[in-house]
Amino acid sequence: MTLCTCSKAGSTTVAADPIRTRPDNFELRSIDLEPVVAETPLPALRPWLTPTPLFYIRNHFEVPELEVDDWSLTIEGAVDTPVKLDYSSLVRLPKKTLPAMLECAGNNRSDLSPKVPGNPFQDGAVSNAIWGGAPLKPFLQQAGLSPNAVEVLFEGGDEGAPVPGGKTVKYQRSLPLQVALHPDTLLVYEMNGETLTPDHGYPVRLIVPRWYGMASVKWLTSIRVLEAPFVGFFQTDRYVIEDDAGIEQQLAQMQVKSFVSWPEHETSLPVGQPIAASGMAWSGTGPIRRVDVSIDGGETWQDAHMDESSLGYSWQEWHIDWTPEE
């Protein structure tokens, strides 16, 4: 019988294995070059950990040129005492290591009918990594939050015109105060046990577990505590969706979702030979407890086998034993 292609999550030591973090037999599927947008190839989504060179990339503008010696992060706005943090001070703090997956809000856009504008992602605008950094909460507490604070605004070092002919803006996104204060909202400087790469936010980025990737602002340079909701371009003009009543809602936590990583589309399978069909499932509101799979168009369902060792905010591996009959 063909064994499941799932990889056991085990522990965060998987990031120390160069075979998992630096493979040489796949490459990202390019969507755009200016700025760089690329998705993870499906074969690289079979393991629990997504190798850094194959982690999907969604940039809004060109990658800024930032160096650790010149980098600093300010926390200001509705606070008692503004805080300024440099890179050396950040990395000297106790490091928190956190497995977490990210998904672009436009993942699977190419499947929509009728077609909609935007990057034509297939299945690959989603990946899982192990992040290392420091919780944001102590720095906000150090600054002293105003009792009227409602949101925290994060600004990246990247900038450009988000629409042709439009004015130049920085990439900015805000979070509700309670999300910014969550102990697992991190200021990250490591990815899969290595220093962040430029496309993934070097030198420091935000990681917001269970939220769509646009919330995890890259190339962080400024944090501002707000006493009113933020209404910037990437908050209110983009990353919004109409609900059933036609009212626009800002995208936030990831929805329940899953995909099949094996067999791939158009794979030829021998009739009568058992295989293990496998994939991943995730949710922005909690861990996945059960996956049901149908091989007959939804007439019958069976419980999938799940790896119980999934960690942190990573996705849930699943597989079913299946013998194709036709």
Coordinates of C-alpha atoms in Angstrom, one line a residue:
M1 CA 0.0 0.0 0.0
T2 CA 1.2 3.5 -0.8
L3 CA 2.0 5.3 2.4
C4 CA 0.6 8.7 3.4
T5 CA 2.6 11.6 2.1
C6 CA 1.9 13.5 5.4
S7 CA 4.9 14.4 7.5
K8 CA 4.7 14.0 11.3
A9 CA 4.8 17.5 12.9
G10 CA 6.9 16.2 15.8
S11 CA 8.4 19.3 17.3
T12 CA 10.0 22.6 16.2
T13 CA 13.3 20.8 15.6
V14 CA 12.0 20.0 12.1
A15 CA 13.3 23.5 11.2
A16 CA 16.8 22.3 11.8
D17 CA 16.6 19.8 8.9
P18 CA 18.0 21.4 5.7
I19 CA 16.1 18.8 3.6
R20 CA 12.9 20.4 4.8
T21 CA 13.9 24.0 4.8
R22 CA 16.1 24.2 1.7
P23 CA 14.9 21.7 -1.0
D24 CA 16.2 22.0 -4.5
N25 CA 13.7 20.2 -6.5
F26 CA 10.8 22.7 -6.6
E27 CA 10.4 26.4 -7.1
L28 CA 7.7 29.0 -6.5
R29 CA 5.1 29.5 -9.1
S30 CA 5.4 33.2 -10.2
I31 CA 2.3 35.3 -10.4
D32 CA 3.9 38.7 -10.8
L33 CA 7.4 40.3 -10.8
E34 CA 6.8 43.9 -9.9
P35 CA 6.1 43.5 -7.1
V36 CA 7.0 39.9 -6.5
V37 CA 4.0 37.7 -6.0
A38 CA 4.4 33.9 -6.1
E39 CA 2.6 30.8 -4.7
T40 CA 3.8 27.6 -3.3
P41 CA 3.8 24.5 -5.7
L42 CA 1.3 21.9 -4.5
P43 CA 4.0 19.2 -3.9
A44 CA 5.7 21.5 -1.4
L45 CA 2.4 21.7 0.6
R46 CA 2.3 18.0 1.4
P47 CA 4.7 18.3 4.4
W48 CA 3.7 19.9 7.6
L49 CA 6.5 22.5 7.3
T50 CA 6.7 24.7 4.2
P51 CA 10.4 25.3 3.3
T52 CA 11.4 29.0 3.4
P53 CA 12.3 29.3 -0.3
L54 CA 8.9 27.8 -1.2
F55 CA 6.7 29.8 1.3
Y56 CA 4.3 31.9 -0.8
I57 CA 5.1 35.6 -1.3
R58 CA 2.5 38.4 -1.5
N59 CA 4.2 41.8 -1.8
H60 CA 2.2 45.0 -2.4
F61 CA 5.2 47.2 -3.3
E62 CA 8.9 46.7 -4.0
V63 CA 10.9 45.2 -1.1
P64 CA 12.4 48.0 0.9
E65 CA 16.2 48.0 1.6
L66 CA 16.5 47.9 5.3
E67 CA 19.5 46.9 7.4
V68 CA 19.6 45.9 11.1
D69 CA 22.2 48.5 12.0
D70 CA 19.8 51.3 10.9
W71 CA 16.5 49.7 11.8
S72 CA 14.3 50.8 14.7
L73 CA 10.7 50.5 15.6
T74 CA 8.7 53.2 17.4
I75 CA 5.5 52.7 19.4
E76 CA 3.7 56.0 19.8
G77 CA 0.3 57.6 19.5
A78 CA -2.2 57.2 22.4
V79 CA 0.4 56.1 24.9
D80 CA 1.9 57.6 28.0
T81 CA 5.6 57.2 27.0
P82 CA 6.6 56.4 23.4
V83 CA 8.9 53.4 23.0
K84 CA 11.8 53.0 20.6
L85 CA 13.3 49.6 20.0
D86 CA 16.4 48.7 18.0
Y87 CA 17.2 45.3 16.5
S88 CA 20.0 44.3 18.9
S89 CA 17.7 45.0 21.9
L90 CA 14.9 42.9 20.3
V91 CA 17.0 39.8 19.6
R92 CA 18.5 39.9 23.1
L93 CA 15.1 39.3 24.7
P94 CA 13.8 35.8 25.4
K95 CA 12.7 34.4 22.1
K96 CA 9.3 32.8 21.7
T97 CA 9.0 30.1 19.0
L98 CA 5.6 29.6 17.4
P99 CA 4.4 27.4 14.6
A100 CA 1.8 29.3 12.5
M101 CA 0.4 29.1 9.0
L102 CA -0.4 32.1 6.9
E103 CA -3.0 32.3 4.0
C104 CA -3.5 35.1 1.6
A105 CA -7.0 36.3 1.5
G106 CA -6.9 35.8 -2.3
N107 CA -6.0 32.1 -2.1
N108 CA -7.9 30.1 -4.8
R109 CA -9.0 33.2 -6.5
S110 CA -8.6 31.5 -9.9
D111 CA -11.4 29.0 -8.9
L112 CA -14.0 31.8 -8.6
S113 CA -16.8 32.1 -11.2
P114 CA -17.4 34.6 -12.5
K115 CA -13.8 35.7 -12.5
V116 CA -12.7 38.6 -10.2
P117 CA -9.7 40.9 -10.5
G118 CA -6.6 40.2 -8.5
N119 CA -3.7 37.8 -8.4
P120 CA -4.9 34.5 -9.9
F121 CA -3.8 32.3 -7.1
Q122 CA -4.6 28.6 -7.3
D123 CA -4.0 26.5 -4.2
G124 CA -0.6 27.8 -3.2
A125 CA -1.1 31.1 -1.4
V126 CA -0.9 29.3 1.9
S127 CA 2.1 28.0 3.8
N128 CA 3.2 26.9 7.3
A129 CA 6.4 28.0 9.1
I130 CA 8.0 28.2 12.5
W131 CA 8.5 31.8 13.6
G132 CA 10.8 33.2 16.2
G133 CA 10.5 36.6 17.9
A134 CA 9.2 38.5 20.9
P135 CA 5.6 39.1 22.0
L136 CA 4.3 42.6 21.2
K137 CA 2.2 42.9 24.4
P138 CA 5.0 43.8 26.8
F139 CA 6.1 46.7 24.6
L140 CA 2.6 48.1 24.4
Q141 CA 2.2 47.8 28.1
Q142 CA 5.6 49.5 28.6
A143 CA 4.4 52.5 26.5
G144 CA 1.3 52.8 28.7
L145 CA -2.0 52.6 26.7
S146 CA -4.6 55.3 26.7
P147 CA -7.9 54.2 28.3
N148 CA -9.5 55.3 25.0
A149 CA -7.3 53.1 22.8
V150 CA -9.2 50.9 20.4
E151 CA -6.8 49.8 17.7
V152 CA -3.1 49.5 17.0
L153 CA -1.7 50.6 13.6
F154 CA 1.3 48.8 12.0
E155 CA 3.3 50.4 9.2
G156 CA 5.8 48.7 6.9
G157 CA 8.8 50.1 5.2
D158 CA 7.4 49.4 1.8
E159 CA 5.5 52.1 -0.1
G160 CA 4.0 52.8 -3.5
A161 CA 0.9 53.7 -5.5
P162 CA -1.7 51.0 -4.8
V163 CA -3.7 52.0 -7.9
P164 CA -2.3 53.4 -11.2
G165 CA -1.9 57.2 -11.0
G166 CA -2.8 57.2 -7.3
K167 CA -0.8 58.8 -4.5
T168 CA 2.1 57.0 -2.8
V169 CA 1.3 55.4 0.5
K170 CA 2.9 53.1 3.0
Y171 CA 1.5 49.7 3.6
Q172 CA -0.5 50.0 6.8
R173 CA -2.9 47.7 8.7
S174 CA -4.5 48.0 12.1
L175 CA -5.6 45.4 14.6
P176 CA -8.2 45.6 17.4
L177 CA -6.5 46.3 20.7
Q178 CA -7.3 42.9 22.2
V179 CA -5.7 41.1 19.2
A180 CA -2.6 43.3 19.4
L181 CA -2.3 42.4 23.1
H182 CA -2.7 38.7 22.5
P183 CA 0.4 36.9 23.9
D184 CA 1.0 35.1 20.5
T185 CA 1.0 38.3 18.4
L186 CA 4.7 38.5 17.7
L187 CA 7.5 40.8 16.5
V188 CA 9.3 38.2 14.4
Y189 CA 12.9 38.1 13.2
E190 CA 13.3 34.4 12.5
M191 CA 11.6 32.0 10.1
N192 CA 12.2 28.3 10.2
G193 CA 15.2 28.7 12.4
E194 CA 16.9 31.3 10.1
T195 CA 17.0 35.1 9.8
L196 CA 14.0 36.4 7.9
T197 CA 14.6 36.8 4.2
P198 CA 13.9 40.2 2.5
D199 CA 10.7 38.9 0.8
H200 CA 9.3 37.7 4.1
G201 CA 9.9 40.9 6.1
Y202 CA 13.6 41.3 7.0
P203 CA 14.6 42.5 9.5
V204 CA 11.3 42.4 11.5
R205 CA 7.7 41.6 10.7
L206 CA 4.5 41.1 12.6
I207 CA 2.9 37.6 12.9
V208 CA -0.8 37.5 13.8
P209 CA -1.8 33.8 14.1
R210 CA -5.1 32.7 12.5
W211 CA -5.6 36.0 10.7
Y212 CA -5.2 36.3 6.9
G213 CA -1.7 37.2 5.8
M214 CA -2.4 40.9 5.1
A215 CA -2.5 41.5 8.9
S216 CA 1.0 40.2 9.4
V217 CA 2.7 43.4 8.3
K218 CA 6.2 43.0 6.9
W219 CA 9.3 45.3 7.3
L220 CA 7.8 46.9 10.4
T221 CA 9.0 50.4 11.1
S222 CA 6.2 52.0 13.1
I223 CA 3.4 51.1 15.5
R224 CA 0.8 53.7 16.6
V225 CA -1.9 53.2 19.2
L226 CA -5.2 54.7 18.0
E227 CA -8.3 56.1 19.7
A228 CA -10.4 55.7 16.6
P229 CA -10.7 53.0 13.9
F230 CA -8.1 53.2 11.1
V231 CA -9.5 53.9 7.6
G232 CA -6.4 53.6 5.3
F233 CA -6.4 52.1 1.8
F234 CA -5.5 48.5 2.8
Q235 CA -8.0 48.6 5.6
T236 CA -11.1 49.9 3.9
D237 CA -10.5 49.9 0.2
R238 CA -8.9 46.5 0.0
Y239 CA -9.4 43.3 2.0
V240 CA -13.1 43.8 2.4
I241 CA -15.9 41.5 1.3
E242 CA -19.7 41.9 1.1
D243 CA -21.8 39.7 3.5
D244 CA -25.1 38.1 2.6
A245 CA -26.8 41.4 3.2
G246 CA -24.5 43.3 0.9
I247 CA -22.7 45.1 3.7
E248 CA -18.9 45.4 3.4
Q249 CA -17.0 43.6 6.1
Q250 CA -13.2 43.8 6.8
L251 CA -11.5 40.5 6.4
A252 CA -9.9 39.3 9.6
Q253 CA -9.7 35.6 10.8
M254 CA -9.2 32.9 8.3
Q255 CA -12.3 30.8 7.4
V256 CA -12.6 27.1 7.8
K257 CA -10.9 25.5 4.7
S258 CA -9.1 22.4 3.4
F259 CA -7.4 21.1 0.3
V260 CA -6.2 17.8 -1.2
S261 CA -2.4 17.7 -1.6
W262 CA -2.4 14.1 -3.0
P263 CA -3.3 12.9 -5.5
E264 CA -2.8 16.1 -7.6
H265 CA -5.2 17.2 -10.3
E266 CA -5.0 15.0 -13.4
T267 CA -2.9 12.3 -11.7
S268 CA -3.4 8.8 -13.2
L269 CA -4.0 6.2 -10.6
P270 CA -4.1 2.4 -11.2
V271 CA -7.5 0.9 -10.5
G272 CA -7.6 -1.5 -7.6
Q273 CA -4.4 -0.3 -6.0
P274 CA -4.8 1.2 -2.5
I275 CA -3.4 4.7 -1.9
A276 CA -3.5 7.3 0.8
A277 CA -5.3 10.5 -0.3
S278 CA -4.0 13.4 1.9
G279 CA -4.3 17.1 2.5
M280 CA -4.5 19.9 5.1
A281 CA -7.3 21.6 6.9
W282 CA -7.4 24.8 9.1
S283 CA -9.5 27.5 10.7
G284 CA -9.0 31.0 12.0
T285 CA -11.2 30.3 15.1
G286 CA -9.7 27.2 16.6
P287 CA -8.0 23.8 15.9
I288 CA -9.5 21.3 13.5
R289 CA -11.1 18.4 15.4
R290 CA -12.5 16.4 12.5
V291 CA -12.2 16.1 8.8
D292 CA -14.8 14.2 6.7
V293 CA -14.0 13.1 3.1
S294 CA -16.3 12.0 0.3
I295 CA -15.1 10.1 -2.8
D296 CA -18.5 9.7 -4.4
G297 CA -19.7 13.3 -4.8
G298 CA -21.0 13.8 -1.3
E299 CA -23.3 10.8 -1.1
T300 CA -21.3 9.1 1.6
W301 CA -18.6 10.4 4.0
Q302 CA -15.8 8.9 6.1
D303 CA -13.7 10.3 8.9
A304 CA -10.2 11.1 7.9
H305 CA -7.2 10.0 9.9
M306 CA -5.5 13.0 11.5
D307 CA -2.1 13.6 12.9
E308 CA -2.7 14.5 16.5
S309 CA 0.7 16.1 16.9
S310 CA 0.0 19.3 15.0
L311 CA 1.4 22.3 16.9
G312 CA 0.5 25.9 17.7
Y313 CA -1.4 27.6 14.9
S314 CA -0.4 25.3 12.2
W315 CA -2.7 23.4 9.9
Q316 CA -4.0 19.9 10.5
E317 CA -2.8 17.0 8.3
W318 CA -5.3 14.4 7.3
H319 CA -5.5 11.3 5.1
I320 CA -7.8 8.5 4.0
D321 CA -7.2 5.1 2.7
W322 CA -8.7 4.8 -0.8
T323 CA -8.8 2.2 -3.5
P324 CA -9.8 3.7 -6.9
E325 CA -12.5 1.5 -8.5
E326 CA -12.7 3.2 -11.8

